[in-house]
Structures are given as C-alpha cells and as structure tokens.
C-alpha cells in the first residue's frame, strides 16, 4: 500500500476493466440512479447493461454488500442505505472497509464513487484511509512499481455536474494530510522519535514557506515548560515544543491547534504492562493530525491567524525520569503533584494551551490528543470525545464530524463537580483523578482547561481521539478531516466552506457581527 498514489479526476476516462480494474461504490438507491451511459465506457465490453442491472438487483446491503461484475476485474459494492443520527450520512467507515475488501488488484485501478455533492469530502477522506503509506515489509522494498488509483465521483441529486478543479485540489490536499498523519502514527519510535517528528514538521514548514519556532530540552525547563520537560527529560531524544504560525494579512482572529505528540508512552515509572504498552507509538496521533490538517488548511487558503503547536516528548524510563510525588511547575504557573506518570499527555498539553493563551493571544484554542483509554468506553471506537466550554462549539463539532466522517460525541463539561478529583494537599493539583470511576475522560480534559482557567473568555475545545486514531493495527489519520471541516468557514476554499458546521447556504454574516465568531458557528 505504501507505493500507491491517489489521483482525483473529474473524469477517469474509459478503459476495459481487464486492463484497468474497477470498483463502483455507493448507496444502493444512488447506484440505481446512475445512467448506464455514465458507466458503459468503464465496463464494456466485459459487462453489459443487463449484467449491471442484474447485479444491482442482487445487492441487499445489511449493512453492506458487494457483487462481482466480471471475474475479479470489476465489482459493485453497496453502502448502507440508511444510517443512524449519530453517524455520518456518507457512511465513511463503511467506504474504507469496502475498498479494503472489494477493490480489485492491479497497478492501475479505478474507483468510481457514487454520492451526493455534500458527501464528496467525507468520502474522499474515507478513501484515503484505505491506503496507508507506512510499511516495512521486505517484499515492499523489492517492488519498484508505483501503483495508481484514479478516483472519479459520479454525483447524484442537485448540483450533480463533474467536480471542479478547485474541489479536486482540495481533495488532494485533505487526503494527503490524512495519509501523512496516518504514516506518522504508524511509524514506530525507533524511526519516529522526537528528532524525526521535528524533521517532519520542518518538511511541512518548508513546503509552506514558514520558519518553525523550536523550544527544546533544557530551554524548555529554563522557560518554564515544566510539563513537557518533566515528561520527556528521561528520554534519549529530548522533548520539544514546536510552533508553526500562519499569519495572513487581514486576519481578525487567532486560532491555536495544540497536539499531543508523545512519540512513545511506556507509562514512565508508573509503567504499563506487557499487554497495554504495544501500540503506544500511536500516542502522537493528536500532533500528527494537526500537522496534516495545518498543511492542508494553509494550502487551501486559511484566512485567519493559525498556530499549530506540537508538544513532543517520549515518556521513557531512566535515571532522570519524573517520579510519583514529584511536583512540577507548569507554564501556567500552577504547581502539579505527580501521582501517576502515565497521565502525561495532559501535562504536555497544559503547557501548550497555556502558551497559546499567554504568548499567542489565541481567541480559540483546540487541543487534540490520544488522551485516555476511557475515551473508548465513554464514546466508543468510532466517535472521538469532545469537551468544550462553549455549547455552540459542542454542536458545531458534532455537525462537522457528520459532514467529514470523523465522528465525535460530547463529554460532560462540569468542572464544579469534577475538578476536585485533582485535589492535592501539597500543590495546586494532582495530575490524575482520585476516583477512576468518575468521568475519567471529562476530568482529563478539565485538567488541561484549568491551565488557561475555567473563566477564560475564549473558546476552548478538547478532542480525545484515543480509540478512533487507529482501526486494528493501522492508523486512520483521524482528526485531519475534522479540523478542516470544523474550521472550514475560515478557509477560502468553497468545498471546506460547504462542509463547515453551518455550510455555505447558512452564511448570515454581516460586518456588524462579532468577528471572533463570524465564520465558524
């Protein structure tokens, strides 16, 4: 899969499926609406109109189904015809599964996606998830042949013409961001330590013409970043806070995305067991998603000040490791008594959001992290958990998730009932809860928020992606599509505007409206 290139085209052109294998994918009612003339050039002479109609008549998706049209060279697959209110209308998760199971083999293949225009963005990101970039299989290194999958959308319903060049460019940027994030998350720590992660950031920065700010190792300690430094100081490769800043002329608000970049999490001295430690290379999923999304957002014309903060560390064991009972002073100035070194993500993020508030004067701060195992219990494996101080943004996050396929569901936001879980007799707070049966995921998010203050007047959003960051043994690139959709109205791109929480048809902004909220909710 690592050598597969995705190519989005307005028209994939005609070809014999024996020379260019084909998968036709869509909801069954939409597949029935596709005129044969739109398909015949891609299926003939191997598949006739009669065979096509017979195949559709045999499909009975529950929730999905597929039928071969010609040997293993052409297949039609049906998505669920209906989804529940907490799912994306695009049925994005099923798109990824069907492609993995049904796409014919070959060096040059075609994927024909049948959907409504409103589902194009989510469908494209779901397609990208089916083709991860990272592999270290020895057989892959021996293959020099590059494979290409051409993706064409056949649109059903209103506004069903071919996709515009601008839309295709947006899909290319978004899917590159998804695959970049997934590649970083899939890469083990012997290749993706903090040094290598910084190099990944530098590559993106160079591509965008941005000079990154890097605060590293003892400089973190000297400048007061006790959270990031305390977590990463025992590792061979030192911790870092890296900032990418996009500051376009005319920007009227400042947005900060803060990503947890724990390149490996042993748990520190509160060490994880042999069954829970494997997979902890994925603990940098929040930072990886923010890197992929930042690259795509800037390329597509982000109109506001946008800062991406990467809180990078390896939570390792060594002579310099933080001990339970140690007390650290974080960038907020608050003191934290460590009672669990495996609750490290909130420490690095606390420094990140505090810097975003104090030094960058952000109006909107969003942090994204693989923060708690409890997230998968609270909201499941497919829905990330969100926690925010703003009810409108809570609604916007849920809408954005449905529009882009990166599903989210709210957690309880109630600091007056939950924050006392962190009470300490010696410091301002402890870093882990007293009662692990009391809203763990909510409490973890509240720890982060406490370092900008519960009375902070801006918008704070916390996204816990611990479970949806991967599906089985593969990373999903979760979070890239969500950020692009949630902040779509801060973009010049028409497609991102359409998949934003309000959408292009709901724009009611006027010059008199509060500029800090004019485009987003």
Coordinates of C-alpha atoms in Angstrom, one line a residue:
X1 CA 0.0 0.0 0.0
X2 CA 2.9 2.3 0.6
X3 CA 3.6 2.8 -3.1
X4 CA 0.0 3.7 -4.0
X5 CA -0.8 7.1 -5.4
X6 CA -4.3 8.5 -5.3
X7 CA -5.4 10.7 -8.2
X8 CA -8.7 12.6 -8.1
X9 CA -10.0 13.4 -11.5
X10 CA -13.2 15.0 -12.8
X11 CA -13.3 12.1 -15.3
X12 CA -11.3 8.9 -15.1
X13 CA -11.9 8.2 -18.8
X14 CA -12.9 4.9 -20.4
X15 CA -11.0 1.7 -20.1
X16 CA -11.5 -2.0 -20.4
X17 CA -11.8 -3.3 -16.8
X18 CA -9.4 -6.2 -17.7
X19 CA -6.7 -3.6 -18.2
X20 CA -7.9 -1.2 -15.6
X21 CA -9.8 -3.0 -12.8
X22 CA -12.8 -1.1 -11.4
X23 CA -14.8 -0.7 -8.2
X24 CA -18.1 1.1 -8.3
X25 CA -19.2 2.1 -4.8
X26 CA -22.2 3.9 -3.4
X27 CA -25.5 3.6 -1.6
X28 CA -27.9 1.3 -3.4
X29 CA -30.6 3.9 -4.2
X30 CA -27.8 6.1 -5.7
X31 CA -26.4 3.3 -7.7
X32 CA -29.8 2.7 -9.3
X33 CA -29.9 6.4 -10.3
X34 CA -26.6 6.2 -12.3
X35 CA -27.4 6.2 -16.1
X36 CA -25.8 3.4 -18.0
X37 CA -24.2 5.8 -20.4
X38 CA -22.0 7.1 -17.4
X39 CA -20.7 3.6 -16.8
X40 CA -20.5 1.7 -20.1
X41 CA -17.2 3.1 -21.1
X42 CA -15.6 1.8 -17.9
X43 CA -17.3 -1.6 -18.0
X44 CA -17.7 -2.6 -21.7
X45 CA -17.0 -4.9 -23.4
X46 CA -16.8 -7.1 -20.3
X47 CA -20.0 -6.0 -18.6
X48 CA -23.3 -5.3 -20.3
X49 CA -26.2 -3.1 -19.1
X50 CA -28.2 -6.3 -18.4
X51 CA -25.4 -7.7 -16.2
X52 CA -25.2 -4.3 -14.4
X53 CA -28.9 -4.2 -13.6
X54 CA -28.9 -7.8 -12.6
X55 CA -26.0 -7.2 -10.2
X56 CA -27.9 -4.3 -8.6
X57 CA -31.0 -6.4 -8.1
X58 CA -29.0 -9.0 -6.2
X59 CA -27.5 -6.4 -3.7
X60 CA -29.0 -6.4 -0.3
X61 CA -26.8 -4.3 2.0
X62 CA -27.1 -5.2 5.7
X63 CA -25.2 -3.0 6.3
X64 CA -23.1 -3.5 3.1
X65 CA -23.0 -5.9 0.2
X66 CA -21.0 -6.4 -3.0
X67 CA -21.2 -8.3 -6.2
X68 CA -18.6 -9.2 -8.8
X69 CA -19.4 -7.9 -12.3
X70 CA -16.6 -9.6 -14.2
X71 CA -14.3 -12.1 -12.6
X72 CA -12.0 -10.2 -10.2
X73 CA -11.7 -7.2 -12.5
X74 CA -14.9 -5.3 -11.8
X75 CA -17.1 -5.1 -8.7
X76 CA -20.0 -3.1 -7.4
X77 CA -20.4 -2.5 -3.7
X78 CA -23.3 -1.0 -1.8
X79 CA -23.0 1.1 1.3
X80 CA -25.7 1.2 4.0
X81 CA -28.8 2.8 2.5
X82 CA -29.6 4.5 5.9
X83 CA -27.5 5.5 8.9
X84 CA -28.5 6.5 12.4
X85 CA -28.5 10.1 13.7
X86 CA -25.0 9.7 15.3
X87 CA -23.4 8.5 12.1
X88 CA -22.2 10.4 9.0
X89 CA -24.6 10.4 6.0
X90 CA -21.6 9.5 3.9
X91 CA -21.2 6.1 5.8
X92 CA -17.5 6.9 5.7
X93 CA -16.3 4.0 7.8
X94 CA -18.0 1.5 5.5
X95 CA -16.4 3.2 2.5
X96 CA -12.9 2.4 3.9
X97 CA -13.9 -1.2 4.7
X98 CA -15.4 -1.9 1.3
X99 CA -12.4 -0.5 -0.5
X100 CA -10.1 -2.7 1.5
X101 CA -12.2 -5.8 0.9
X102 CA -13.5 -5.3 -2.6
X103 CA -11.1 -3.1 -4.7
X104 CA -9.6 -5.3 -7.4
X105 CA -5.9 -5.7 -7.6
X106 CA -3.6 -4.2 -10.3
X107 CA -1.1 -1.5 -10.9
X108 CA -3.7 0.9 -12.4
X109 CA -7.1 0.8 -11.0
X110 CA -10.3 3.0 -11.0
X111 CA -12.6 3.8 -8.1
X112 CA -16.0 5.2 -9.1
X113 CA -17.6 6.8 -6.1
X114 CA -21.4 7.5 -6.4
X115 CA -22.7 10.0 -3.9
X116 CA -24.2 13.4 -3.4
X117 CA -22.0 16.5 -3.6
X118 CA -22.3 17.1 0.2
X119 CA -20.7 13.7 0.8
X120 CA -17.7 14.2 -1.5
X121 CA -15.3 15.5 1.1
X122 CA -16.1 12.7 3.7
X123 CA -15.9 10.1 1.0
X124 CA -12.5 11.2 -0.3
X125 CA -11.0 11.2 3.2
X126 CA -12.5 7.7 3.8
X127 CA -10.9 6.5 0.6
X128 CA -7.5 7.9 1.7
X129 CA -7.7 5.8 5.0
X130 CA -7.8 2.6 2.9
X131 CA -4.3 3.3 1.6
X132 CA -1.8 3.7 4.4
X133 CA 1.7 4.8 3.4
X134 CA 3.9 3.2 6.1
X135 CA 5.3 -0.3 5.7
X136 CA 8.5 -2.1 6.5
X137 CA 7.6 -5.4 4.8
X138 CA 10.7 -6.7 3.0
X139 CA 8.6 -7.5 -0.1
X140 CA 7.6 -3.9 -0.4
X141 CA 11.2 -2.7 -0.7
X142 CA 11.7 -5.0 -3.6
X143 CA 8.8 -3.6 -5.6
X144 CA 9.8 -0.6 -7.7
X145 CA 6.4 -0.4 -9.5
X146 CA 4.3 2.6 -8.4
X147 CA 0.6 1.9 -8.3
X148 CA -2.1 4.4 -9.2
X149 CA -5.7 4.6 -8.2
X150 CA -7.8 7.0 -10.2
X151 CA -10.9 8.3 -8.2
X152 CA -13.9 9.7 -10.0
X153 CA -17.0 11.0 -8.3
X154 CA -20.4 10.5 -10.0
X155 CA -22.7 12.9 -8.3
X156 CA -26.4 12.2 -7.6
X157 CA -29.1 14.8 -6.9
X158 CA -28.9 18.5 -7.2
X159 CA -25.7 20.2 -8.5
X160 CA -24.5 16.9 -9.9
X161 CA -22.1 18.0 -12.6
X162 CA -18.4 17.0 -12.6
X163 CA -16.1 18.2 -9.8
X164 CA -14.4 21.5 -10.4
X165 CA -10.6 21.8 -10.4
X166 CA -10.7 23.7 -7.1
X167 CA -12.6 20.8 -5.5
X168 CA -10.2 18.2 -6.8
X169 CA -7.3 20.3 -5.4
X170 CA -8.9 20.4 -2.0
X171 CA -9.5 16.7 -2.0
X172 CA -5.8 16.2 -2.9
X173 CA -4.7 18.4 0.0
X174 CA -7.0 16.8 2.5
X175 CA -6.2 13.2 1.6
X176 CA -2.5 14.0 1.6
X177 CA -3.0 15.3 5.1
X178 CA -4.9 12.2 6.2
X179 CA -2.2 9.9 4.8
X180 CA 0.6 12.0 6.3
X181 CA -1.0 11.8 9.8
X182 CA -1.5 8.1 9.5
X183 CA 2.0 7.5 8.3
X184 CA 3.5 9.3 11.3
X185 CA 1.2 7.4 13.7
X186 CA 2.1 4.0 12.1
X187 CA 5.8 4.6 12.3
X188 CA 7.5 3.1 15.4
X189 CA 9.5 5.1 17.8
X190 CA 12.9 3.8 16.6
X191 CA 12.1 5.8 13.4
X192 CA 9.7 8.4 14.7
X193 CA 11.4 9.8 17.9
X194 CA 11.2 13.5 18.7
X195 CA 14.1 14.3 16.4
X196 CA 12.3 12.7 13.5
X197 CA 9.0 14.3 14.3
X198 CA 10.6 17.7 14.3
X199 CA 12.1 16.8 10.8
X200 CA 8.5 16.0 9.6
X201 CA 7.4 19.4 10.9
X202 CA 10.3 21.1 9.1
X203 CA 9.4 19.5 5.8
X204 CA 5.8 20.8 6.1
X205 CA 7.1 24.2 7.2
X206 CA 9.5 24.5 4.2
X207 CA 6.7 23.5 1.8
X208 CA 4.5 26.3 3.2
X209 CA 7.3 28.9 3.5
X210 CA 7.1 29.0 7.3
X211 CA 10.0 29.2 9.8
X212 CA 9.2 27.0 12.8
X213 CA 9.8 28.0 16.4
X214 CA 11.5 25.3 18.3
X215 CA 11.9 25.3 22.1
X216 CA 13.9 22.2 23.2
X217 CA 15.5 20.3 26.0
X218 CA 16.9 22.5 28.8
X219 CA 15.5 25.6 27.2
X220 CA 12.0 24.2 28.0
X221 CA 13.0 24.0 31.6
X222 CA 14.5 27.4 31.7
X223 CA 11.4 29.0 30.1
X224 CA 9.0 27.3 32.5
X225 CA 7.6 24.4 30.4
X226 CA 7.6 22.0 33.4
X227 CA 5.0 19.8 31.8
X228 CA 6.7 19.0 28.5
X229 CA 10.2 18.9 30.1
X230 CA 9.2 16.8 33.0
X231 CA 7.6 14.1 30.8
X232 CA 10.4 13.9 28.3
X233 CA 13.6 14.6 30.2
X234 CA 14.4 10.9 30.8
X235 CA 14.4 10.0 27.1
X236 CA 17.5 9.8 24.8
X237 CA 15.9 12.3 22.4
X238 CA 14.9 15.4 24.3
X239 CA 11.4 16.9 24.4
X240 CA 10.3 19.9 22.4
X241 CA 7.6 22.5 21.8
X242 CA 7.4 23.3 18.1
X243 CA 5.2 26.1 16.7
X244 CA 4.1 26.7 13.1
X245 CA 2.5 30.1 12.6
X246 CA 0.3 31.2 9.6
X247 CA -0.5 34.9 9.9
X248 CA -2.2 36.1 6.7
X249 CA -2.8 39.8 6.1
X250 CA -6.3 40.9 7.2
X251 CA -6.8 38.2 9.8
X252 CA -9.2 39.2 12.6
X253 CA -9.0 36.3 15.0
X254 CA -6.3 33.9 16.2
X255 CA -6.7 30.1 16.3
X256 CA -4.4 27.7 18.0
X257 CA -4.3 23.9 17.5
X258 CA -2.4 22.1 20.2
X259 CA -1.3 18.5 19.6
X260 CA -0.2 15.8 22.0
X261 CA 3.0 14.3 20.5
X262 CA 4.1 11.6 22.8
X263 CA 6.1 9.5 20.3
X264 CA 6.1 6.6 22.7
X265 CA 4.4 6.1 26.1
X266 CA 5.9 3.5 28.4
X267 CA 3.9 5.0 31.2
X268 CA 7.1 6.2 32.8
X269 CA 7.8 4.9 36.2
X270 CA 4.1 4.1 36.5
X271 CA 4.9 1.7 33.8
X272 CA 2.4 0.0 31.5
X273 CA 2.0 -3.8 31.4
X274 CA 3.1 -6.0 28.6
X275 CA -0.3 -6.1 27.0
X276 CA -1.1 -2.4 27.2
X277 CA 2.2 -1.0 26.1
X278 CA 2.3 -2.3 22.5
X279 CA 0.6 0.3 20.3
X280 CA 1.8 3.2 22.3
X281 CA 3.6 4.6 19.2
X282 CA 0.2 5.9 18.4
X283 CA 0.3 8.4 21.3
X284 CA 1.4 11.1 18.9
X285 CA -1.9 10.9 17.0
X286 CA -3.1 14.3 18.0
X287 CA 0.1 16.1 16.9
X288 CA 0.2 14.1 13.7
X289 CA -3.4 15.0 12.8
X290 CA -2.7 18.7 13.5
X291 CA 0.3 18.6 11.2
X292 CA -1.7 17.0 8.4
X293 CA -4.6 19.4 8.9
X294 CA -2.3 22.5 9.2
X295 CA -0.6 21.7 5.9
X296 CA -3.9 21.2 4.1
X297 CA -5.6 24.3 5.7
X298 CA -2.8 26.7 4.8
X299 CA -2.6 25.3 1.2
X300 CA -6.3 25.8 0.8
X301 CA -6.2 29.5 1.9
X302 CA -6.8 29.8 5.6
X303 CA -7.9 33.4 6.3
X304 CA -7.2 33.7 10.0
X305 CA -4.1 33.5 12.1
X306 CA -3.5 29.8 12.7
X307 CA -0.9 28.4 15.0
X308 CA -0.1 24.7 15.3
X309 CA 1.7 23.7 18.5
X310 CA 3.3 20.3 18.8
X311 CA 4.1 19.1 22.3
X312 CA 6.7 16.5 21.7
X313 CA 8.2 14.0 24.2
X314 CA 8.9 10.4 24.8
X315 CA 7.6 9.2 28.1
X316 CA 10.5 7.0 29.0
X317 CA 12.1 5.3 32.0
X318 CA 15.6 6.2 33.1
X319 CA 17.6 7.8 35.9
X320 CA 16.1 11.3 35.1
X321 CA 12.5 10.1 34.9
X322 CA 9.8 12.0 36.8
X323 CA 8.8 10.2 40.0
X324 CA 5.4 9.9 41.5
X325 CA 5.4 12.5 44.3
X326 CA 7.5 15.0 42.3
X327 CA 6.0 18.5 42.0
X328 CA 6.4 20.4 38.7
X329 CA 5.7 24.0 37.9
X330 CA 3.9 24.2 34.5
X331 CA 3.9 27.1 32.1
X332 CA 0.7 28.4 33.5
X333 CA 2.5 28.9 36.8
X334 CA 0.4 26.3 38.5
X335 CA 2.0 23.5 40.5
X336 CA 1.2 19.9 39.9
X337 CA 1.9 16.9 42.2
X338 CA 2.6 13.8 40.1
X339 CA 0.6 10.8 41.3
X340 CA 0.7 8.9 38.0
X341 CA 3.5 9.3 35.4
X342 CA 1.2 7.5 32.9
X343 CA -1.1 10.6 32.9
X344 CA 1.5 12.5 30.9
X345 CA -0.4 13.8 27.9
X346 CA -2.4 16.3 30.0
X347 CA 0.9 17.7 31.3
X348 CA 2.4 18.5 27.9
X349 CA -0.9 19.8 26.6
X350 CA -1.3 22.1 29.7
X351 CA 1.9 23.8 28.7
X352 CA 0.8 24.0 25.1
X353 CA -2.6 25.6 25.7
X354 CA -1.1 28.0 28.3
X355 CA 1.5 29.2 25.7
X356 CA -1.3 29.6 23.2
X357 CA -3.3 31.8 25.6
X358 CA -0.4 33.8 27.2
X359 CA 2.0 34.2 24.3
X360 CA -0.1 33.8 21.1
X361 CA -3.2 35.6 22.5
X362 CA -5.4 32.9 20.8
X363 CA -9.2 33.5 20.7
X364 CA -9.9 29.9 20.0
X365 CA -7.8 27.0 21.4
X366 CA -8.4 23.4 20.3
X367 CA -6.3 20.6 21.7
X368 CA -6.3 17.1 20.2
X369 CA -4.9 14.1 21.9
X370 CA -4.9 10.3 22.3
X371 CA -5.5 11.2 25.9
X372 CA -7.4 8.5 27.8
X373 CA -8.2 4.8 27.4
X374 CA -11.5 5.7 29.0
X375 CA -12.5 7.6 25.8
X376 CA -13.2 4.3 24.0
X377 CA -15.6 3.4 26.9
X378 CA -17.2 6.8 27.0
X379 CA -17.9 7.3 23.3
X380 CA -16.7 4.2 21.6
X381 CA -14.1 3.2 19.0
X382 CA -15.5 5.3 16.1
X383 CA -16.5 8.6 17.9
X384 CA -13.9 10.9 19.4
X385 CA -14.8 12.6 22.6
X386 CA -15.2 16.3 22.7
X387 CA -15.2 18.6 25.8
X388 CA -15.7 22.4 25.4
X389 CA -16.6 25.4 27.4
X390 CA -18.9 26.6 24.6
X391 CA -22.2 24.9 23.8
X392 CA -22.4 26.3 20.3
X393 CA -19.0 24.8 19.6
X394 CA -20.1 21.5 21.0
X395 CA -22.9 21.4 18.5
X396 CA -20.6 22.6 15.7
X397 CA -18.1 19.8 16.4
X398 CA -20.8 17.1 16.2
X399 CA -22.1 18.7 12.9
X400 CA -18.5 18.8 11.5
X401 CA -17.9 15.2 12.4
X402 CA -21.0 14.1 10.5
X403 CA -20.1 16.2 7.4
X404 CA -16.5 14.9 7.3
X405 CA -16.7 11.4 8.6
X406 CA -14.5 11.9 11.7
X407 CA -17.3 11.3 14.1
X408 CA -17.4 13.0 17.6
X409 CA -19.7 12.9 20.6
X410 CA -19.8 15.3 23.6
X411 CA -18.5 14.6 27.1
X412 CA -19.9 16.1 30.3
X413 CA -18.5 19.6 30.9
X414 CA -19.0 20.3 34.6
X415 CA -15.8 21.5 36.3
X416 CA -17.6 22.5 39.5
X417 CA -18.4 18.8 40.1
X418 CA -15.4 17.1 38.6
X419 CA -12.3 19.1 39.1
X420 CA -12.0 18.3 42.8
X421 CA -10.8 14.9 41.6
X422 CA -7.4 16.5 41.3
X423 CA -7.2 17.9 44.8
X424 CA -3.7 17.9 46.4
X425 CA -2.7 18.8 49.9
X426 CA 0.7 20.0 48.7
X427 CA 0.3 21.6 45.2
X428 CA -2.4 23.3 43.2
X429 CA -3.5 19.9 41.8
X430 CA -2.5 16.3 41.2
X431 CA -2.2 15.1 37.6
X432 CA -4.5 12.1 37.9
X433 CA -8.0 11.6 39.4
X434 CA -8.7 10.2 42.8
X435 CA -11.7 8.2 41.6
X436 CA -11.2 6.4 38.3
X437 CA -14.9 5.6 38.0
X438 CA -15.9 9.3 37.9
X439 CA -15.9 10.6 34.3
X440 CA -12.2 10.0 33.6
X441 CA -12.2 11.4 30.1
X442 CA -14.0 14.6 31.2
X443 CA -11.7 15.0 34.1
X444 CA -8.6 14.6 32.0
X445 CA -9.8 17.3 29.6
X446 CA -10.6 19.6 32.6
X447 CA -7.1 19.3 33.8
X448 CA -5.9 20.9 30.5
X449 CA -8.6 23.6 30.7
X450 CA -7.6 24.5 34.2
X451 CA -4.3 25.8 32.9
X452 CA -6.0 28.5 30.9
X453 CA -8.7 29.0 33.5
X454 CA -12.3 27.9 33.6
X455 CA -13.3 31.6 33.4
X456 CA -11.1 32.2 30.3
X457 CA -13.3 34.2 27.8
X458 CA -12.2 32.5 24.6
X459 CA -13.4 29.2 23.1
X460 CA -11.7 26.0 24.3
X461 CA -12.3 22.7 22.6
X462 CA -10.7 19.4 23.7
X463 CA -10.8 16.4 21.3
X464 CA -9.8 12.9 22.7
X465 CA -9.1 10.6 19.8
X466 CA -7.5 7.7 21.7
X467 CA -9.7 5.0 20.1
X468 CA -10.5 6.3 16.6
X469 CA -6.8 7.1 15.9
X470 CA -6.5 3.5 14.7
X471 CA -8.6 0.7 13.3
X472 CA -7.0 -2.7 14.2
X473 CA -3.2 -2.4 13.6
X474 CA -3.4 0.6 11.2
X475 CA -3.7 4.3 11.9
X476 CA -6.6 6.1 10.4
X477 CA -5.4 9.7 10.1
X478 CA -8.3 10.7 12.3
X479 CA -8.6 14.4 13.1
X480 CA -7.4 15.9 9.8
X481 CA -10.8 15.9 8.2
X482 CA -12.4 17.1 11.5
X483 CA -10.2 20.1 11.8
X484 CA -10.6 21.1 8.1
X485 CA -14.4 20.8 8.4
X486 CA -14.8 22.4 11.8
X487 CA -12.8 25.5 10.7
X488 CA -14.0 25.3 7.1
X489 CA -15.6 28.8 7.1
X490 CA -12.2 30.3 7.9
X491 CA -11.0 29.0 4.6
X492 CA -11.1 30.5 1.1
X493 CA -11.9 27.0 -0.3
X494 CA -15.5 26.5 -1.4
X495 CA -15.6 22.8 -0.5
X496 CA -14.3 23.4 3.0
X497 CA -16.9 26.1 3.4
X498 CA -19.6 23.7 2.3
X499 CA -18.6 21.0 4.9
X500 CA -18.2 23.5 7.7
X501 CA -20.7 23.2 10.6
X502 CA -23.1 25.8 9.1
X503 CA -22.4 25.2 5.4
X504 CA -22.3 27.7 2.6
X505 CA -26.1 28.1 2.5
X506 CA -26.3 29.2 6.1
X507 CA -23.9 32.1 5.9
X508 CA -25.6 35.1 7.5
X509 CA -22.5 37.1 8.5
X510 CA -22.5 40.8 8.3
X511 CA -19.8 43.4 9.2
X512 CA -21.6 44.2 12.4
X513 CA -21.5 40.7 13.7
X514 CA -18.9 39.7 16.3
X515 CA -15.8 39.0 14.2
X516 CA -14.5 36.4 16.6
X517 CA -17.4 34.1 15.8
X518 CA -18.3 35.3 12.3
X519 CA -17.3 32.3 10.3
X520 CA -17.3 29.3 12.5
X521 CA -20.5 28.8 14.5

